[in-house]
PDB file of C-alpha atoms in Angstrom:
ATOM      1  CA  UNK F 146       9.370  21.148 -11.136  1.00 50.00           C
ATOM      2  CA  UNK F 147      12.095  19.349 -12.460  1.00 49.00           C
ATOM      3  CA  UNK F 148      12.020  15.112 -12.458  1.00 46.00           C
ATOM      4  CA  UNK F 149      15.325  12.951 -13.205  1.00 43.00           C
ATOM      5  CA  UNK F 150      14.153   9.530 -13.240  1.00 39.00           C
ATOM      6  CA  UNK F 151      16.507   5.731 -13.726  1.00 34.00           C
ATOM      7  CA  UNK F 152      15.828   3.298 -15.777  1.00 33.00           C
ATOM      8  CA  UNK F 153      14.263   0.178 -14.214  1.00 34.00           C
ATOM      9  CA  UNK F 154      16.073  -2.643 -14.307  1.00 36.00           C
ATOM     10  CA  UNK F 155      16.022  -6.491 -12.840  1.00 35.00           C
ATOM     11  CA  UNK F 156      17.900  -6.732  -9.335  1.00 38.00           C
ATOM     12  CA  UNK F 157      19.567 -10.201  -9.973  1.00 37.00           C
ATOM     13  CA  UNK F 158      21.807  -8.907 -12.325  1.00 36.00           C
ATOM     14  CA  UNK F 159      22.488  -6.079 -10.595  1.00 42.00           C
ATOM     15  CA  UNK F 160      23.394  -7.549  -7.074  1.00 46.00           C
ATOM     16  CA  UNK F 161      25.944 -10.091  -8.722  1.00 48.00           C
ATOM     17  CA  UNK F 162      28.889  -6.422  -9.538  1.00 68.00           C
ATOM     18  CA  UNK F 163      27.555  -4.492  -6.322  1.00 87.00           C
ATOM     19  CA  UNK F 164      30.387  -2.883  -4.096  1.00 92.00           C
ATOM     20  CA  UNK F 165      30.365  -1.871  -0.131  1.00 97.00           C
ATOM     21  CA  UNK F 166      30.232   1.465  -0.748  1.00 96.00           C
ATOM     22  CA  UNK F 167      30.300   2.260   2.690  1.00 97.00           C
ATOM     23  CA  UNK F 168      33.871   1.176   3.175  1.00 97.00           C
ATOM     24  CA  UNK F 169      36.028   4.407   4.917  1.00 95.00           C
ATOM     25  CA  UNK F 170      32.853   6.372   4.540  1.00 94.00           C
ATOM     26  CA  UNK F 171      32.403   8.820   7.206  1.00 93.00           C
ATOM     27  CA  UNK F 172      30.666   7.414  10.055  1.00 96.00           C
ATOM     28  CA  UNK F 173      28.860   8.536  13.738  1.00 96.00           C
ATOM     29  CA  UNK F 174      26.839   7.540  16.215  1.00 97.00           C
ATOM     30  CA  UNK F 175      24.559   9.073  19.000  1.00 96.00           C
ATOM     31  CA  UNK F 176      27.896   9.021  21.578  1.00 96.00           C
ATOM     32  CA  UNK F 177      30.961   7.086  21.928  1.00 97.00           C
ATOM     33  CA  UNK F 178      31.097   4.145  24.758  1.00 96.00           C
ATOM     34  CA  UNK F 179      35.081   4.560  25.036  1.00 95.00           C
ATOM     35  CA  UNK F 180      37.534   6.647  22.839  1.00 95.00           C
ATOM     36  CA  UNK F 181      38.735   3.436  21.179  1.00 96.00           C
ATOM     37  CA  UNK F 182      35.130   2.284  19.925  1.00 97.00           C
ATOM     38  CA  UNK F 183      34.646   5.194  17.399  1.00 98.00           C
ATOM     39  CA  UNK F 184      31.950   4.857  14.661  1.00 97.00           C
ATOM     40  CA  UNK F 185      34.613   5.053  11.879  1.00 97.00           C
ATOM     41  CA  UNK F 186      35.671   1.770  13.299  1.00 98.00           C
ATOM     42  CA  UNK F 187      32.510  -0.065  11.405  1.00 98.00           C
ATOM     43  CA  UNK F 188      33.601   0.977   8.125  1.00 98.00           C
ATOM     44  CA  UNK F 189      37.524   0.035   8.351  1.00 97.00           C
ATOM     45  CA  UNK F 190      36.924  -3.335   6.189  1.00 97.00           C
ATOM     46  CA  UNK F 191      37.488  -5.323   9.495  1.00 97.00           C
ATOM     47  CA  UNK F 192      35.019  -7.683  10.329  1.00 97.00           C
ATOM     48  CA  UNK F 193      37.123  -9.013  13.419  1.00 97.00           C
ATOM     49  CA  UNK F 194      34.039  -9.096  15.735  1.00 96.00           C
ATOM     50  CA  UNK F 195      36.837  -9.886  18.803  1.00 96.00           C
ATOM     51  CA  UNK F 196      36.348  -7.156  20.876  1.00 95.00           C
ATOM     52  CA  UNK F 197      40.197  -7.018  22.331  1.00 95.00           C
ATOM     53  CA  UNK F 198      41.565  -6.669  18.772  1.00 96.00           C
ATOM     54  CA  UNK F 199      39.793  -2.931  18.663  1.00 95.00           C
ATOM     55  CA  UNK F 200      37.812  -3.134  15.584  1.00 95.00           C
ATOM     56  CA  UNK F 201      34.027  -2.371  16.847  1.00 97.00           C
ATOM     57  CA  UNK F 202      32.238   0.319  17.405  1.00 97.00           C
ATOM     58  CA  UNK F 203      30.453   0.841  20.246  1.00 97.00           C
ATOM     59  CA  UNK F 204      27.440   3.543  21.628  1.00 96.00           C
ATOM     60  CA  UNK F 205      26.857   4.020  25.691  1.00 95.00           C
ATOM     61  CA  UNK F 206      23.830   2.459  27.196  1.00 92.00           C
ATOM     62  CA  UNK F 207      21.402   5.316  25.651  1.00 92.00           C
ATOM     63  CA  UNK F 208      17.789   4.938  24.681  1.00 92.00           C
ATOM     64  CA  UNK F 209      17.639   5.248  20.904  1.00 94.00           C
ATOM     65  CA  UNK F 210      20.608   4.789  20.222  1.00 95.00           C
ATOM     66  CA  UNK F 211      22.187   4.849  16.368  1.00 96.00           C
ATOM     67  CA  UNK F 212      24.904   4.457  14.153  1.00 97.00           C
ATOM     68  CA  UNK F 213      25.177   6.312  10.503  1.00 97.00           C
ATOM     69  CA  UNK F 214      27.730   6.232   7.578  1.00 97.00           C
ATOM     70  CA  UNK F 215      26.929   9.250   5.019  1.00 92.00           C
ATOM     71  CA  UNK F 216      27.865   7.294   1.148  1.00 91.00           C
ATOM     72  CA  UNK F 217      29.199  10.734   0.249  1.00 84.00           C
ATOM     73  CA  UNK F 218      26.688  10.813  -2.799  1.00 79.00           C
ATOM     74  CA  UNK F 219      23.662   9.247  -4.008  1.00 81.00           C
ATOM     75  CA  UNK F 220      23.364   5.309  -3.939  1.00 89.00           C
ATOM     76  CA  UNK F 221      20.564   2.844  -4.890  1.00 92.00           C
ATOM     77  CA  UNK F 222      21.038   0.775  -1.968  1.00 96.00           C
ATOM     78  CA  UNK F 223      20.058  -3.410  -2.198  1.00 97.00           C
ATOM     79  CA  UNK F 224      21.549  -4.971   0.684  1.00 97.00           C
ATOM     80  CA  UNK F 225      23.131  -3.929   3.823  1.00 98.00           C
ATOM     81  CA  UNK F 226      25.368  -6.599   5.920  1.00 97.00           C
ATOM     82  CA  UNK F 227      25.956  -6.116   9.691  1.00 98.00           C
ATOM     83  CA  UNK F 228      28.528  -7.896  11.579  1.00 97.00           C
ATOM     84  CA  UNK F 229      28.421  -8.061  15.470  1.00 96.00           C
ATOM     85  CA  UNK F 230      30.572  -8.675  18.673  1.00 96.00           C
ATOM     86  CA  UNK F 231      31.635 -12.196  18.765  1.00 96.00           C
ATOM     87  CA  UNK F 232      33.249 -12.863  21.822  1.00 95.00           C
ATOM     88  CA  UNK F 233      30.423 -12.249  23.797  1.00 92.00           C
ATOM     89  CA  UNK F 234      26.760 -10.339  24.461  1.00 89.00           C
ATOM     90  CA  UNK F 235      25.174 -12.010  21.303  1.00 90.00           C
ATOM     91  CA  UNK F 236      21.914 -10.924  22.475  1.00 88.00           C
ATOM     92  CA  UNK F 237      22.695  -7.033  22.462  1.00 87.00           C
ATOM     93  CA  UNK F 238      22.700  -6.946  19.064  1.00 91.00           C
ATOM     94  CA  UNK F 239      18.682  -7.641  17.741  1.00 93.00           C
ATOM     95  CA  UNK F 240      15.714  -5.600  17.869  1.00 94.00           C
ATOM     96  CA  UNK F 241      17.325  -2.661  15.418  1.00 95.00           C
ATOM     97  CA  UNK F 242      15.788  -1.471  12.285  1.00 96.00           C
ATOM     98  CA  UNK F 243      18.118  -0.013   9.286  1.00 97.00           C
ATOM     99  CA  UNK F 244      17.201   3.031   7.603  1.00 97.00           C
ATOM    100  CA  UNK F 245      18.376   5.082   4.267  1.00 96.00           C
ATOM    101  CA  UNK F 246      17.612   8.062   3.740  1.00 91.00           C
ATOM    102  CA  UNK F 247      18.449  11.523   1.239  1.00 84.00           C
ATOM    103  CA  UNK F 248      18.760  13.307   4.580  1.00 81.00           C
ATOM    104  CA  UNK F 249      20.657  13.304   7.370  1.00 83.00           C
ATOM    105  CA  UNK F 250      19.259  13.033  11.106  1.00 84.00           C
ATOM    106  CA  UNK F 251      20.257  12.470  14.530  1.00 86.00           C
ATOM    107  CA  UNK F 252      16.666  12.188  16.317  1.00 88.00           C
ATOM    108  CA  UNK F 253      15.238   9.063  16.457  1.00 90.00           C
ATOM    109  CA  UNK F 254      12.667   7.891  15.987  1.00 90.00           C
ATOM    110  CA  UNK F 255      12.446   9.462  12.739  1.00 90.00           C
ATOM    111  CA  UNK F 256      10.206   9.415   9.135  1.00 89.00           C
ATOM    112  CA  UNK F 257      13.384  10.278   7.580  1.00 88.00           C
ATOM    113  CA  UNK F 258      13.752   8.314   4.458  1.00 91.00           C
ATOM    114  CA  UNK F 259      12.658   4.446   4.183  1.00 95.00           C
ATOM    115  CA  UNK F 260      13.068   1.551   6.380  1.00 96.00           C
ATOM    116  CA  UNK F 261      15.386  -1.232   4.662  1.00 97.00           C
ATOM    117  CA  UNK F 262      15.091  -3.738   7.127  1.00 97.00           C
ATOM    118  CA  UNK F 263      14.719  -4.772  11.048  1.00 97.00           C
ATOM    119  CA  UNK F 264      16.180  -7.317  12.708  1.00 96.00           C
ATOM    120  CA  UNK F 265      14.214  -8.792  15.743  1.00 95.00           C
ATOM    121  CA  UNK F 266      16.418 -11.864  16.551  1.00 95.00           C
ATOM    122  CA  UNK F 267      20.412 -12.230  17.316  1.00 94.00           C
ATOM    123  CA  UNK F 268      22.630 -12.834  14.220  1.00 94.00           C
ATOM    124  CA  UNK F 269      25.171 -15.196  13.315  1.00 95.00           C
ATOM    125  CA  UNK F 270      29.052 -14.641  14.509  1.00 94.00           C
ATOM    126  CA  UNK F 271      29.358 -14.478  10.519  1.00 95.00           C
ATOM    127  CA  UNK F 272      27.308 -11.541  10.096  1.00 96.00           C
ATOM    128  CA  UNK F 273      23.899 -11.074   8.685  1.00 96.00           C
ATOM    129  CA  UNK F 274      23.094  -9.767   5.017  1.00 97.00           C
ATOM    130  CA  UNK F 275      19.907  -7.727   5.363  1.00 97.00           C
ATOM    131  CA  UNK F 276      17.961  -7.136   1.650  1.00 97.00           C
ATOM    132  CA  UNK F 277      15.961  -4.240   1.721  1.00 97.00           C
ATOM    133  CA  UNK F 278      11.877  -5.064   1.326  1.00 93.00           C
ATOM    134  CA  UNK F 279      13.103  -2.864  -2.176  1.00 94.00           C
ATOM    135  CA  UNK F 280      15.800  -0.666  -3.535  1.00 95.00           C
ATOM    136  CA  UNK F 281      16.213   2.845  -1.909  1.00 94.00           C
ATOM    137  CA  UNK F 282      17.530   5.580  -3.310  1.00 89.00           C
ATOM    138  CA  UNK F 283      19.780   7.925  -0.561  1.00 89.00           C
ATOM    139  CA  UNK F 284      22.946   9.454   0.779  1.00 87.00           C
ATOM    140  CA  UNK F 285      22.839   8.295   4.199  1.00 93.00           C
ATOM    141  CA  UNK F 286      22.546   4.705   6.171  1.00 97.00           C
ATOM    142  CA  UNK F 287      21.462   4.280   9.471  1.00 97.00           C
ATOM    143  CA  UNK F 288      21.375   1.669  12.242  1.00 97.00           C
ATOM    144  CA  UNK F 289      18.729   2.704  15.202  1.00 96.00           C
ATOM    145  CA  UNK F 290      18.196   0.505  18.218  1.00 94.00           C
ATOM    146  CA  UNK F 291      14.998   2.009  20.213  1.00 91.00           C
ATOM    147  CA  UNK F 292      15.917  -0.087  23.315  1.00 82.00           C
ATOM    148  CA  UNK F 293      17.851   1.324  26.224  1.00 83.00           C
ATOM    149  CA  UNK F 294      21.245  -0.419  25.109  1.00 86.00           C
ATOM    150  CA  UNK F 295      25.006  -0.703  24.153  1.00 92.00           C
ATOM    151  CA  UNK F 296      24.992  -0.110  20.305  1.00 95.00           C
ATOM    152  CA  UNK F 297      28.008  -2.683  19.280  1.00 96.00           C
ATOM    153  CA  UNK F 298      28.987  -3.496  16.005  1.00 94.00           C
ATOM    154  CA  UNK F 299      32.017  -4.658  14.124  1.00 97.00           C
ATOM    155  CA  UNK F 300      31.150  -3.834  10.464  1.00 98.00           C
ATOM    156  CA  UNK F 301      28.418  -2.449   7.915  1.00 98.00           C
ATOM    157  CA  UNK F 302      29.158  -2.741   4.540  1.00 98.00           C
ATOM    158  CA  UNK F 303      26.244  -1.486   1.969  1.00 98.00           C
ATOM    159  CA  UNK F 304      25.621  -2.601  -1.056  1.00 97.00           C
ATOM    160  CA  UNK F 305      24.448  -0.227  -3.475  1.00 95.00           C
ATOM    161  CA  UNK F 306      25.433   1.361  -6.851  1.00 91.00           C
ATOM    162  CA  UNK F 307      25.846   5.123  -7.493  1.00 83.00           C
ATOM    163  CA  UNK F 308      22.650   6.650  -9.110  1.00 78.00           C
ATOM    164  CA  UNK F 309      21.664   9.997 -11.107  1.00 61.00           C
ATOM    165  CA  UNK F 310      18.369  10.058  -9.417  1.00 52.00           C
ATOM    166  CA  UNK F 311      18.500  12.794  -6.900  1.00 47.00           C
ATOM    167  CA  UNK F 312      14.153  13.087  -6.859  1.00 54.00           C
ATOM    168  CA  UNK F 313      12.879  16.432  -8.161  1.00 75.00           C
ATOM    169  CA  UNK F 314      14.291  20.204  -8.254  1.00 83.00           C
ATOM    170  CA  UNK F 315      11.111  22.748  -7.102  1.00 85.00           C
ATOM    171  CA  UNK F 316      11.754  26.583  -8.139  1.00 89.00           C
ATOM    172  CA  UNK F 317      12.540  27.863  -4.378  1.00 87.00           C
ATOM    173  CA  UNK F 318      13.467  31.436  -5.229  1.00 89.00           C
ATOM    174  CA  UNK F 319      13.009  33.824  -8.339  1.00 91.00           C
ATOM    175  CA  UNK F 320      15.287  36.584  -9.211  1.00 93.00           C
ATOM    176  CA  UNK F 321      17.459  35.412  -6.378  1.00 92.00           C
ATOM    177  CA  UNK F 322      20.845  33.361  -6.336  1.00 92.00           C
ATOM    178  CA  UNK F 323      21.494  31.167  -3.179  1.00 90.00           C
ATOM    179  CA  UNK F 324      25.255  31.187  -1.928  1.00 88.00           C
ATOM    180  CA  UNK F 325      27.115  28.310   0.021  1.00 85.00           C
ATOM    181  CA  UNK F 326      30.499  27.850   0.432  1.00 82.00           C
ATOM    182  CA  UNK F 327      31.306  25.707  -2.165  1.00 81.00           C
ATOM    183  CA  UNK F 328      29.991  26.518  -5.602  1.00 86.00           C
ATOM    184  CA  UNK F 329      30.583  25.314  -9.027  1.00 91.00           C
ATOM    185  CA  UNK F 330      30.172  27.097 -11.956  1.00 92.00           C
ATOM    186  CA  UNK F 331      29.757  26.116 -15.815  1.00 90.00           C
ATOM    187  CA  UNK F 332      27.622  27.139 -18.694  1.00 88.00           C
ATOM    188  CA  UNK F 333      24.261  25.176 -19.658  1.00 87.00           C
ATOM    189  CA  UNK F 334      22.521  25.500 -22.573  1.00 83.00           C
ATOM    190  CA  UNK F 335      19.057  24.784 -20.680  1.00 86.00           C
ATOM    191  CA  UNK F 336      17.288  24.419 -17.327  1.00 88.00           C
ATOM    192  CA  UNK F 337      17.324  20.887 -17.518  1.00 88.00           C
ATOM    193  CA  UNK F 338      21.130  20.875 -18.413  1.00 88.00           C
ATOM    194  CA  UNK F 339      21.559  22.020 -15.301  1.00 90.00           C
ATOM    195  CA  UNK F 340      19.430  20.046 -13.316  1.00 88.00           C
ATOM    196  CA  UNK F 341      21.250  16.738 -14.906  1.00 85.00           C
ATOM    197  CA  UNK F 342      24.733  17.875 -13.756  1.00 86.00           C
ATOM    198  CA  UNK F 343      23.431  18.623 -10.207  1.00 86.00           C
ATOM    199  CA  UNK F 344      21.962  15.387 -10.183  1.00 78.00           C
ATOM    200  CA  UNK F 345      25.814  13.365 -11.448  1.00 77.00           C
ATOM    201  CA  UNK F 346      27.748  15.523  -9.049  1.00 79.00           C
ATOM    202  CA  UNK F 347      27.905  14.654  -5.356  1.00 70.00           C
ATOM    203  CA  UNK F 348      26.317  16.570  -2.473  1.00 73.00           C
ATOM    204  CA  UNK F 349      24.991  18.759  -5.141  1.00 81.00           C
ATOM    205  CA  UNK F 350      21.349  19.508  -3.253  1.00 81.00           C
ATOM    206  CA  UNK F 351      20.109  22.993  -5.157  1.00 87.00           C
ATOM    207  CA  UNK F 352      21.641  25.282  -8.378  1.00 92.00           C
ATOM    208  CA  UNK F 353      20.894  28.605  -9.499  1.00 93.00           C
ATOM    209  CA  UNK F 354      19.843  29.250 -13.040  1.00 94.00           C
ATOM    210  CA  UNK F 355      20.022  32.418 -15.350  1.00 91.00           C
ATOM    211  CA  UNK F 356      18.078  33.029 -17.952  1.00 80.00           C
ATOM    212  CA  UNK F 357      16.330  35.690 -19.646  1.00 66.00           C
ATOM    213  CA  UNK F 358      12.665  35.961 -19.951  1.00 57.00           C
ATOM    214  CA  UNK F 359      13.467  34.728 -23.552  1.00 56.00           C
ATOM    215  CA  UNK F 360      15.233  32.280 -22.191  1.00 55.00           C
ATOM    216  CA  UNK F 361      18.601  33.269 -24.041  1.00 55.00           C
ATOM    217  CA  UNK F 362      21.576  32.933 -21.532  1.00 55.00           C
ATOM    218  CA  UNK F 363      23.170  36.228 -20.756  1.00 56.00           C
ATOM    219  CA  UNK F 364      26.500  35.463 -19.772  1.00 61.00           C
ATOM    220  CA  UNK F 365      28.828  31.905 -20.289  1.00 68.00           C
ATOM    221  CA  UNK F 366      28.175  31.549 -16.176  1.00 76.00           C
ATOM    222  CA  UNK F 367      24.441  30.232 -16.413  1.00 89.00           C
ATOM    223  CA  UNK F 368      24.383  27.064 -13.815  1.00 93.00           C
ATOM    224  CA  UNK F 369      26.016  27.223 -10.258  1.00 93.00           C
ATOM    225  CA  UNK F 370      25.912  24.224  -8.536  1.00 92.00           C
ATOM    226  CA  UNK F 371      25.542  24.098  -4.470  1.00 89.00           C
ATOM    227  CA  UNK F 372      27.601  21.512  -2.893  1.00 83.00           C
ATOM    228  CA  UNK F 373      27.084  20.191   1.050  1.00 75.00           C
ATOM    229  CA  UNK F 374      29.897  18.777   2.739  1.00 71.00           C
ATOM    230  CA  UNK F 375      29.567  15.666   4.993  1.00 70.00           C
ATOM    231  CA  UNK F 376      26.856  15.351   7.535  1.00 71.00           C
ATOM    232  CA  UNK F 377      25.733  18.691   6.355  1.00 68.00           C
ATOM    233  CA  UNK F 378      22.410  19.551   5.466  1.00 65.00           C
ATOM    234  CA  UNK F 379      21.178  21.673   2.996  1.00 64.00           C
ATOM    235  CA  UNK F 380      19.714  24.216   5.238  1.00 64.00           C
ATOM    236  CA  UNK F 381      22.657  24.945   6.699  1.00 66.00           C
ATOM    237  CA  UNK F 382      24.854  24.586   4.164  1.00 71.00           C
ATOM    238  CA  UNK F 383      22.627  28.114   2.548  1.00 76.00           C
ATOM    239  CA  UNK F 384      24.983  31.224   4.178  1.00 77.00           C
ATOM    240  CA  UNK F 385      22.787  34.112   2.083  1.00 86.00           C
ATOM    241  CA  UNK F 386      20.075  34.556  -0.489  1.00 88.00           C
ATOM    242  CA  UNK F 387      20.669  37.707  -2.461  1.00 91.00           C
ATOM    243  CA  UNK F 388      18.796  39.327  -4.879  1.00 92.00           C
ATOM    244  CA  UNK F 389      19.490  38.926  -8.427  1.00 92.00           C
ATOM    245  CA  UNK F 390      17.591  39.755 -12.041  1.00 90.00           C
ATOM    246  CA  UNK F 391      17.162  36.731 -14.360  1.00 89.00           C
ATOM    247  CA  UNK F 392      18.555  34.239 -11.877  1.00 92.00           C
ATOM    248  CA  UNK F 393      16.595  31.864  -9.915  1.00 92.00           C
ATOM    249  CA  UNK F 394      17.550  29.015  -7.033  1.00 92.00           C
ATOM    250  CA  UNK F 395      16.291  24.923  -7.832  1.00 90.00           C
ATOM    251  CA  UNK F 396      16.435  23.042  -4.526  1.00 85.00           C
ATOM    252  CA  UNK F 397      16.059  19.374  -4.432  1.00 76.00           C
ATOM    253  CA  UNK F 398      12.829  18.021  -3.047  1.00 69.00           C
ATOM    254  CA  UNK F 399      13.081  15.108  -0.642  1.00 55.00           C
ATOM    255  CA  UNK F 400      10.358  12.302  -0.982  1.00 47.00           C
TER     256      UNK F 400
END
C-alpha cells in the first residue's frame, strides 16, 4: 500500500489566498423544480438571491433532497459559503448539513466522506460562510436537506486549495492491467513515481504498473494512468480487466 501524505500547515495563512473553486464547476441536484432553476445556476458567480432575475437553483418538494458541485480534482476544502433566496421563504433554507467527500453519491443519507458543517437556523440575505469543524480533503461538495422541502439556493462558492493527497493506492490486481476510456501513458522509473503523478493529475483514481520481478522496467510504457470523467465513479469508469505478465492495477483507497 502506497501513502501520499501533505505537509501540515497553519489555516490562517492559508484562508487569507483561498479561491471558490467551485465557480462553473459542474453541478446537480436530486431533480429540477422548473427548467429554469438548474443546479449549474449555483455556481454561475451570481449571488442575486432575487428569484425573478433567474439565478437560483431550485429542487421539487422531495424528502432528502441535495445539491452537489464535483471540484473536478482534489481540493482541501476550509470554508464553504451558501447564499439563499432573498425575496422571500427565508425559512426554507435551514436544517441542511454540507458534506465533502472523494466520492460521488446520490443517496442520502449517506457515510460518504465527512460532514463540514450543518446549519439549523435561517441565514442572512448576505449569505452565510460555513468553516468546516476541520479541513477535508475531496472531489465532491454536497448540500443535503433531510426534510420534505424545496431545495433553493442562489450560490455556493468553496473555498479550498488543490492538493496532492489523493489517500492511499492498495495493489487491486496482479498480472492484470485495468482499461478505461481514457488512459495516460508515460514512463516511471519506480512504483512510487507513479503513484505521485496519479496523485497531481485530476480524476486520476487507479494506474497500472509494470515491472519485472527484478523490478527493471521492460518497456519505456511502465505507468498508465486511469482517468474518470465528471460525476463518474471509479467502478464504472473500469470497461475490462485483462490479463497481463509483469503488470499490476493500484486503485485508490477511499477513507
Amino acid at each position: 500500500m502506497i501513502s501520499i501524505g501533505i505537509l501540515a500547515v497553519s489555516v490562517l495563512p492559508v484562508l487569507i489566498a483561498l479561491q471558490n473553486v467551485a465557480l462553473n464547476k459542474p453541478a446537480r441536484q436530486i431533480a429540477n423544480l422548473t427548467s429554469s432553476t438548474v443546479a449549474s445556476n449555483a455556481v454561475d458567480g451570481d449571488t442575486d438571491g432575487n428569484w425573478a432575475h433567474g439565478s437560483c437553483s431550485s429542487t421539487p418538494d422531495v424528502v432528502n433532497t441535495w445539491w452537489q458541485v464535483d471540484l473536478m480534482g482534489f481540493y482541501i476544502v476550509y470554508s464553504v459559503e451558501v447564499f439563499r433566496r432573498t425575496d422571500c421563504c427565508e425559512e426554507n433554507f435551514q436544517n441542511f448539513e454540507v458534506r465533502v467527500s472523494l466520492r460521488n453519491t446520490t443517496t442520502f443519507p449517506t457515510s460518504e466522506g465527512q460532514q463540514c458543517a450543518f446549519q439549523n437556523t435561517t441565514i442572512p440575505a448576505t449569505g452565510a460562510l460555513l468553516t468546516c469543524s476541520r479541513p477535508i480533503t475531496g472531489r465532491y461538495v454536497t448540500v443535503y436537506k433531510p426534510a420534505n422541502h424545496y431545495l433553493t439556493m442562489c450560490e455556493v462558492k468553496v473555498y479550498g486549495e488543490r492538493s496532492h493527497f489523493t489517500g492511499l493506492y492498495s495493489l487491486a490486481h496482479r498480472n492484470s492491467r485495468a482499461v478505461v476510456p481514457s488512459m495516460t501513458s508515460l514512463s516511471a522509473s519506480s512504483l512510487l513515481t507513479c503513484a505521485t503523478r496519479c496523485a497531481k493529475t485530476s480524476f486520476c483514481f487507479a494506474f497500472n504498473f509494470m515491472k519485472t520481478s527484478s523490478g527493471t522496467p521492460l518497456h519505456s510504457v511502465t505507468c498508465e494512468l486511469l482517468n474518470n470523467g465528471t460525476f463518474v465513479d471509479f467502478q464504472e469508469s473500469i470497461t475490462s480487466l485483462v490479463q497481463k505478465a509483469n503488470w499490476t492495477v493500484y486503485v485508490l483507497k477511499y477513507q
